[in-house]
Short mmCIF file of C-alpha atoms in Angstrom, two decimals:
data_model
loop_
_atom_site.label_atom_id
_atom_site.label_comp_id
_atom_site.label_asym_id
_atom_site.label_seq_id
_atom_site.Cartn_x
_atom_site.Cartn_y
_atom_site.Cartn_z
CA UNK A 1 183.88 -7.63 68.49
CA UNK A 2 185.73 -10.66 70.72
CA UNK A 3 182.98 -12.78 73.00
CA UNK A 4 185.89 -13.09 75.47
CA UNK A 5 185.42 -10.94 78.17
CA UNK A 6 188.24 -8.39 78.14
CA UNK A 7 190.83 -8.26 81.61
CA UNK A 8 189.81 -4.41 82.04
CA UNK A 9 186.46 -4.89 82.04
CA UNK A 10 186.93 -7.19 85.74
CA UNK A 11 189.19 -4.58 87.42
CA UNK A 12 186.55 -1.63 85.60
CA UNK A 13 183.31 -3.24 87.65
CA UNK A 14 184.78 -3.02 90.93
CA UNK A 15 185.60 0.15 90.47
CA UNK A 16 181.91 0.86 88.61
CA UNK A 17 180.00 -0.86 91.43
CA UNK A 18 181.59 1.33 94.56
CA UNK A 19 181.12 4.86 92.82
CA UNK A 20 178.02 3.37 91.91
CA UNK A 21 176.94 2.02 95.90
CA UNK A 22 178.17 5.63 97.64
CA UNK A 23 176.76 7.92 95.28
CA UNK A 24 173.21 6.08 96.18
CA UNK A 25 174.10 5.85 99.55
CA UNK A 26 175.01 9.62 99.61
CA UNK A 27 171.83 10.27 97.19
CA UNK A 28 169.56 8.61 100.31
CA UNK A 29 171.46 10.14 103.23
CA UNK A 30 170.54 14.24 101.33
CA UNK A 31 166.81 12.91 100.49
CA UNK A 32 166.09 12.19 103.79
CA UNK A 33 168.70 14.14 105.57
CA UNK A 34 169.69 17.04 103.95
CA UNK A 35 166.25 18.01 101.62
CA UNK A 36 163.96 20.34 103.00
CA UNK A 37 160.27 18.54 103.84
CA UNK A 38 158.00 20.05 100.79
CA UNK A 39 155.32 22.32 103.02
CA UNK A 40 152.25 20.41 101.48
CA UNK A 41 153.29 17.46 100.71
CA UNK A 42 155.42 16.82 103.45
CA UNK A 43 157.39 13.79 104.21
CA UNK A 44 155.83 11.73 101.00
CA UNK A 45 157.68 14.15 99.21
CA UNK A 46 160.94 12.34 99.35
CA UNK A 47 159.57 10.01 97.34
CA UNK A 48 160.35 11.97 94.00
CA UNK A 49 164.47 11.60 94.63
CA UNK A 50 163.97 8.07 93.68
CA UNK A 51 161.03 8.39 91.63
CA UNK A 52 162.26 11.50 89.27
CA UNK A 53 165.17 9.48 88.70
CA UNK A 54 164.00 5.78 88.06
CA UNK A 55 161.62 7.49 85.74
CA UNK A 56 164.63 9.53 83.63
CA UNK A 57 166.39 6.36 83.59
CA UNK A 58 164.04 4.28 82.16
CA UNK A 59 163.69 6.55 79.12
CA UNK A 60 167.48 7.02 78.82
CA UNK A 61 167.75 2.48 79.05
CA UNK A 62 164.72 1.92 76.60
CA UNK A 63 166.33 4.91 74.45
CA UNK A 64 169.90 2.66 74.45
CA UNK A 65 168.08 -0.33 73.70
CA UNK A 66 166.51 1.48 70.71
CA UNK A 67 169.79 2.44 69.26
CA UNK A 68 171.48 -0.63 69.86
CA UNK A 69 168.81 -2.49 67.62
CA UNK A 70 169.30 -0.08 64.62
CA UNK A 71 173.15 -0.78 65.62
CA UNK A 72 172.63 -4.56 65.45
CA UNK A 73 170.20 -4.65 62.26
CA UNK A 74 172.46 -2.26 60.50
CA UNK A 75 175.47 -4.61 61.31
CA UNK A 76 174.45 -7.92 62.87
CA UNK A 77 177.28 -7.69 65.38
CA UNK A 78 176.18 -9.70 68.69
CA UNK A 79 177.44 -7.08 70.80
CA UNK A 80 174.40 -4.71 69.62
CA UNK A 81 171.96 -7.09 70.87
CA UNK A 82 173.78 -7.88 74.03
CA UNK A 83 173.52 -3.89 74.60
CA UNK A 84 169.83 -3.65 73.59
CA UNK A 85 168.82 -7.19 75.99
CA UNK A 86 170.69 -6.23 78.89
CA UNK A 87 169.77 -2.32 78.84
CA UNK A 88 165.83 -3.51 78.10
CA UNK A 89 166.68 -5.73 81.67
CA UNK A 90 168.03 -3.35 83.27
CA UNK A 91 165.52 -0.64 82.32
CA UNK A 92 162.67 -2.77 83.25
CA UNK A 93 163.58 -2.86 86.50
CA UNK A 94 163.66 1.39 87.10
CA UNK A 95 160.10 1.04 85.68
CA UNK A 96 158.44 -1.39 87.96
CA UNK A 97 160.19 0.96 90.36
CA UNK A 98 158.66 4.00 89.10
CA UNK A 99 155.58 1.74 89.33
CA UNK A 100 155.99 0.40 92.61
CA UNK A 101 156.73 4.36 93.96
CA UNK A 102 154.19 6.16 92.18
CA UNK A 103 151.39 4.29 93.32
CA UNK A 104 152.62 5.24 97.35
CA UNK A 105 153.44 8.93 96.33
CA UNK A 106 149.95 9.05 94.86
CA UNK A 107 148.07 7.50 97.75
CA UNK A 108 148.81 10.18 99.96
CA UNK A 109 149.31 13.20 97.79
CA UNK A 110 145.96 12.16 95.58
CA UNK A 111 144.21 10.22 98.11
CA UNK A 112 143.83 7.17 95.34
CA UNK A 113 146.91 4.03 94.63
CA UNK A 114 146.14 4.30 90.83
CA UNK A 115 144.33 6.46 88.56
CA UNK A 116 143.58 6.14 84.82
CA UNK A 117 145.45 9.54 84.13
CA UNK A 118 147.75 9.87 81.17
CA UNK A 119 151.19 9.77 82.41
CA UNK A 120 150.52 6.60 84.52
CA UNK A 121 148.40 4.99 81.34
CA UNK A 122 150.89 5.29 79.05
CA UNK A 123 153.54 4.28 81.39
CA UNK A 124 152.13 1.13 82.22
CA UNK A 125 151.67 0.09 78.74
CA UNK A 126 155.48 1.06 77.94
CA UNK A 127 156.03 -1.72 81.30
CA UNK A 128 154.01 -4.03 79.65
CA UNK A 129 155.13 -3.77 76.03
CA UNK A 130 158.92 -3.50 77.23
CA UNK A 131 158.21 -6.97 79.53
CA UNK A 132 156.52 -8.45 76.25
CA UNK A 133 160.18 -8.08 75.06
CA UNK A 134 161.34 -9.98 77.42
CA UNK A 135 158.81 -12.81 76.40
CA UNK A 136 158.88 -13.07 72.71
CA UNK A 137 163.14 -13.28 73.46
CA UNK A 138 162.95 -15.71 75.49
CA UNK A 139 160.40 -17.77 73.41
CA UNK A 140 162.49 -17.63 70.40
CA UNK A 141 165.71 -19.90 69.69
CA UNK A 142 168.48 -19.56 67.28
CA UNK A 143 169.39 -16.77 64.94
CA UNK A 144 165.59 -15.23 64.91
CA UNK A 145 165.73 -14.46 68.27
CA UNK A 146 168.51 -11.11 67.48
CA UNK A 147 166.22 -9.97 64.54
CA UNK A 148 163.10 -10.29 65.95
CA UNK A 149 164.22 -8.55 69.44
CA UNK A 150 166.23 -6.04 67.54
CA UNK A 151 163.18 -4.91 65.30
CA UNK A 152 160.62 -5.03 68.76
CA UNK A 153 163.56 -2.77 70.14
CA UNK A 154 162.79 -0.38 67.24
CA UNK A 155 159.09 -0.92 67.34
CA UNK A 156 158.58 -0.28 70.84
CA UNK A 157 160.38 3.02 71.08
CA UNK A 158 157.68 4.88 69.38
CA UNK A 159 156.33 4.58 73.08
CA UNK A 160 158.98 6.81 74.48
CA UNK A 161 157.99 10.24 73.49
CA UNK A 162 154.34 9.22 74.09
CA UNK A 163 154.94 8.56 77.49
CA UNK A 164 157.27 11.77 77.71
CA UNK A 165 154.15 14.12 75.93
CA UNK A 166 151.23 12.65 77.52
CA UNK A 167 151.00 15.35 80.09
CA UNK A 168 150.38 17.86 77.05
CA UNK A 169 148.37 15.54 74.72
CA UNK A 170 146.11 14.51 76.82
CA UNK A 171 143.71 16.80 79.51
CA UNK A 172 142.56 15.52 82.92
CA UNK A 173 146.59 14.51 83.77
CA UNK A 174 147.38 14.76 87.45
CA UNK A 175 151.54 15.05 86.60
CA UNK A 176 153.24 18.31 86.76
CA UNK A 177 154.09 19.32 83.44
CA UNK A 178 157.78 19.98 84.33
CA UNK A 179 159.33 19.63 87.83
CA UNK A 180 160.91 22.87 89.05
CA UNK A 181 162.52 22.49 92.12
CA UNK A 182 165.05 25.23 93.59
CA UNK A 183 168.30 25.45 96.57
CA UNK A 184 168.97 22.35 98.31
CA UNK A 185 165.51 20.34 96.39
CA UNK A 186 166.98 20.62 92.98
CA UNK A 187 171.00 19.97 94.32
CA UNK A 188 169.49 16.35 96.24
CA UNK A 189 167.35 15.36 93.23
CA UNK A 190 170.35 16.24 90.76
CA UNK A 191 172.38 14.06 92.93
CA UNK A 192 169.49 11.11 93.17
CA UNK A 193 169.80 11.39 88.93
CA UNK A 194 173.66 11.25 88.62
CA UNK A 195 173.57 8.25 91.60
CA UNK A 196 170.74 5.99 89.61
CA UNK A 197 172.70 6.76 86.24
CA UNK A 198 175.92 5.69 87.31
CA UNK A 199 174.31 2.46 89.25
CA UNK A 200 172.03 2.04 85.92
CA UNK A 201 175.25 2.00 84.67
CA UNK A 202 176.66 -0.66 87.03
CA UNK A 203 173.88 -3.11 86.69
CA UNK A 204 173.98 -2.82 83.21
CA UNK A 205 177.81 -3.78 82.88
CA UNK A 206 176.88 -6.99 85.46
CA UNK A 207 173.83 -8.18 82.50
CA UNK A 208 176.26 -7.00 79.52
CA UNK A 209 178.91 -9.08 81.20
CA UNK A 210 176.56 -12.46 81.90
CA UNK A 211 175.38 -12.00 77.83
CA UNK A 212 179.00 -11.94 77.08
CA UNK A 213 179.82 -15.24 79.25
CA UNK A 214 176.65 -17.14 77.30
CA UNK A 215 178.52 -15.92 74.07
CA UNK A 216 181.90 -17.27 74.99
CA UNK A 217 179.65 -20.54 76.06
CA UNK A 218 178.41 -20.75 72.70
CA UNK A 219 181.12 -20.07 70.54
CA UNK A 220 183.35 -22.55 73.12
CA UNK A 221 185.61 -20.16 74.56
CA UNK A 222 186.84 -19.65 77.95
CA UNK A 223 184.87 -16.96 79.86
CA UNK A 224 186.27 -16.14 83.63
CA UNK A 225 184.28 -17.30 86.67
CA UNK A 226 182.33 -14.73 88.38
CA UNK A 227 184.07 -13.10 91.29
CA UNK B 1 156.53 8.94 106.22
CA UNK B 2 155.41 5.43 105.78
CA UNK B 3 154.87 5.33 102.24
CA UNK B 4 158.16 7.37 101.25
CA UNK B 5 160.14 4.38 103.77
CA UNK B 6 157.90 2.21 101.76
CA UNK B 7 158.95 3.30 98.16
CA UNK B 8 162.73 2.54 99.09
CA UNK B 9 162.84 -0.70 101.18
CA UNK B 10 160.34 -1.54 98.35
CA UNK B 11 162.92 -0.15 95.45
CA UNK B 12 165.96 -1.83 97.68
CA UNK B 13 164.17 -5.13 97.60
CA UNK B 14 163.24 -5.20 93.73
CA UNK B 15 166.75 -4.22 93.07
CA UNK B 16 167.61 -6.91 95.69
CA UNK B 17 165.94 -9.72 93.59
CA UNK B 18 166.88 -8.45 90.43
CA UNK B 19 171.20 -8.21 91.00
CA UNK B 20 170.97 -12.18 93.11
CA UNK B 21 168.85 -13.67 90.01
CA UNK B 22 171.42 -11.59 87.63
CA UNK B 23 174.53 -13.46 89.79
CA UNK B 24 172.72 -17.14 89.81
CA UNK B 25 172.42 -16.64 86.09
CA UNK B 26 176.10 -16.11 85.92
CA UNK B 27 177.28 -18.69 88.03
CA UNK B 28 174.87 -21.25 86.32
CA UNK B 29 176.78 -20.29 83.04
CA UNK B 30 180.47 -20.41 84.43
CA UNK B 31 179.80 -23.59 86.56
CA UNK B 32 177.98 -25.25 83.13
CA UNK B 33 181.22 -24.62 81.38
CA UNK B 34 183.73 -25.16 83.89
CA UNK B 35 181.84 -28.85 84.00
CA UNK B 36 182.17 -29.00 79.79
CA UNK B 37 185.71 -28.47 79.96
CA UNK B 38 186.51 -31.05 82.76
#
């Protein structure tokens, strides 16, 4: 694959990054304007259109990252570790959302910020392993640094469907098993999950496109200027 | 209401941080090599 960054990809972002901006926009305006307040819960509710979401998206960015590393050890193309760095980024930061919104959602519906339960256990190790990816990369120079990321991209997956099961593996969890939401709920959170996908999909692109620019840095050529 | 405003100006300001570090990282790397090739 070229390191030069190709001219459809510019004209592509701009285009990427203002679906991306008014489906969230429109996402927020039916959470808080259009959803029905949840008769226990009430307002706090709201909190799963971004929470549901960030969650799914995590899964589906650690998931890429996972199959861009058997990609990139199967044919030591660049491009396959670009993928698996910049969706790991990107990824991270939907889970210290999920983190960050969790923690308010379960003060008021569980009276308590945190609680050793499964689902938030195993989560926060999956943040911490996925951050220590993040370390060991950036500790590492030269041609090690693809390898050893690309086989912690493998490694670290095994996580995934722990953190996915925990509510059935493990008793005491406080997490629904499934969410089942009907009428104008389930329409607003399916929004919320298309919005966050196509922005995941956004900010991924931006940290795709800034591995791509260090590439063309290295290898001398001539990428463009950011706009 | 409080902590749901809470969870997105708090989500709005992490992704805040995140996409300005992502663009200083960018320019660093564009200005770095429109300096090497001056």
């Amino acid at each position: 694959m070229s390191s030069t960054i190709p001219g459809w990809w510019s004209k592509g972002r701009a285009i990427l990054w203002t679906v991306a901006v008014l489906l969230v926009a429109g996402s927020l305006y039916a959470a808080f304007a259009r959803a029905p307040v949840e008769a226990q819960m009430g307002v706090v509710q709201k909190i799963v259109y971004i929470h549901v979401p960030s969650a799914t998206v995590t899964l589906l960015a650690f998931g890429l990252t996972f199959a861009a590393s058997i990609a990139f050890l199967a044919t030591r193309a660049w491009m396959w570790d670009a993928v698996a760095a910049s969706s790991c980024e990107v990824g991270m930061v939907f889970a210290t959302i999920v983190l960050v919104s969790g923690p308010l959602w379960a003060r008021s519906a569980w009276n308590t910020w945190w609680t050793w339960e499964p689902r938030l256990t195993t989560f926060l190790i999956l943040w911490l392993l996925y951050g220590g990816y993040h370390v060991v990369r950036a500790s590492i120079a030269g041609g090690a640094k693809r390898t050893v990321s690309a086989v912690l991209g493998v490694v670290l997956f095994v996580n995934l469907p722990i953190v996915w099961k925990s509510v059935e593996w493990w008793r005491g969890s406080l997490h629904p098993r499934a969410v089942t939401m009907t009428g104008e709920m389930r329409t607003v959170l399916t929004l919320s999950m298309l919005a966050w996908v196509v922005f995941f999909a956004a900010a991924f692109q931006e940290r795709l496109r800034l591995e791509a620019m260090r590439k063309a840095a290295e290898s001398g050529g001539a990428p463009e200027a950011p706009r | 209401m409080i902590y749901a405003v809470a969870a997105y100006v708090l989500a709005a300001v992490i992704w805040g941080v995140y996409l300005v570090s992502l663009r200083a990282r960018t320019a660093r790397i564009a200005q770095r090599e429109s300096g090497m090739r001056r």
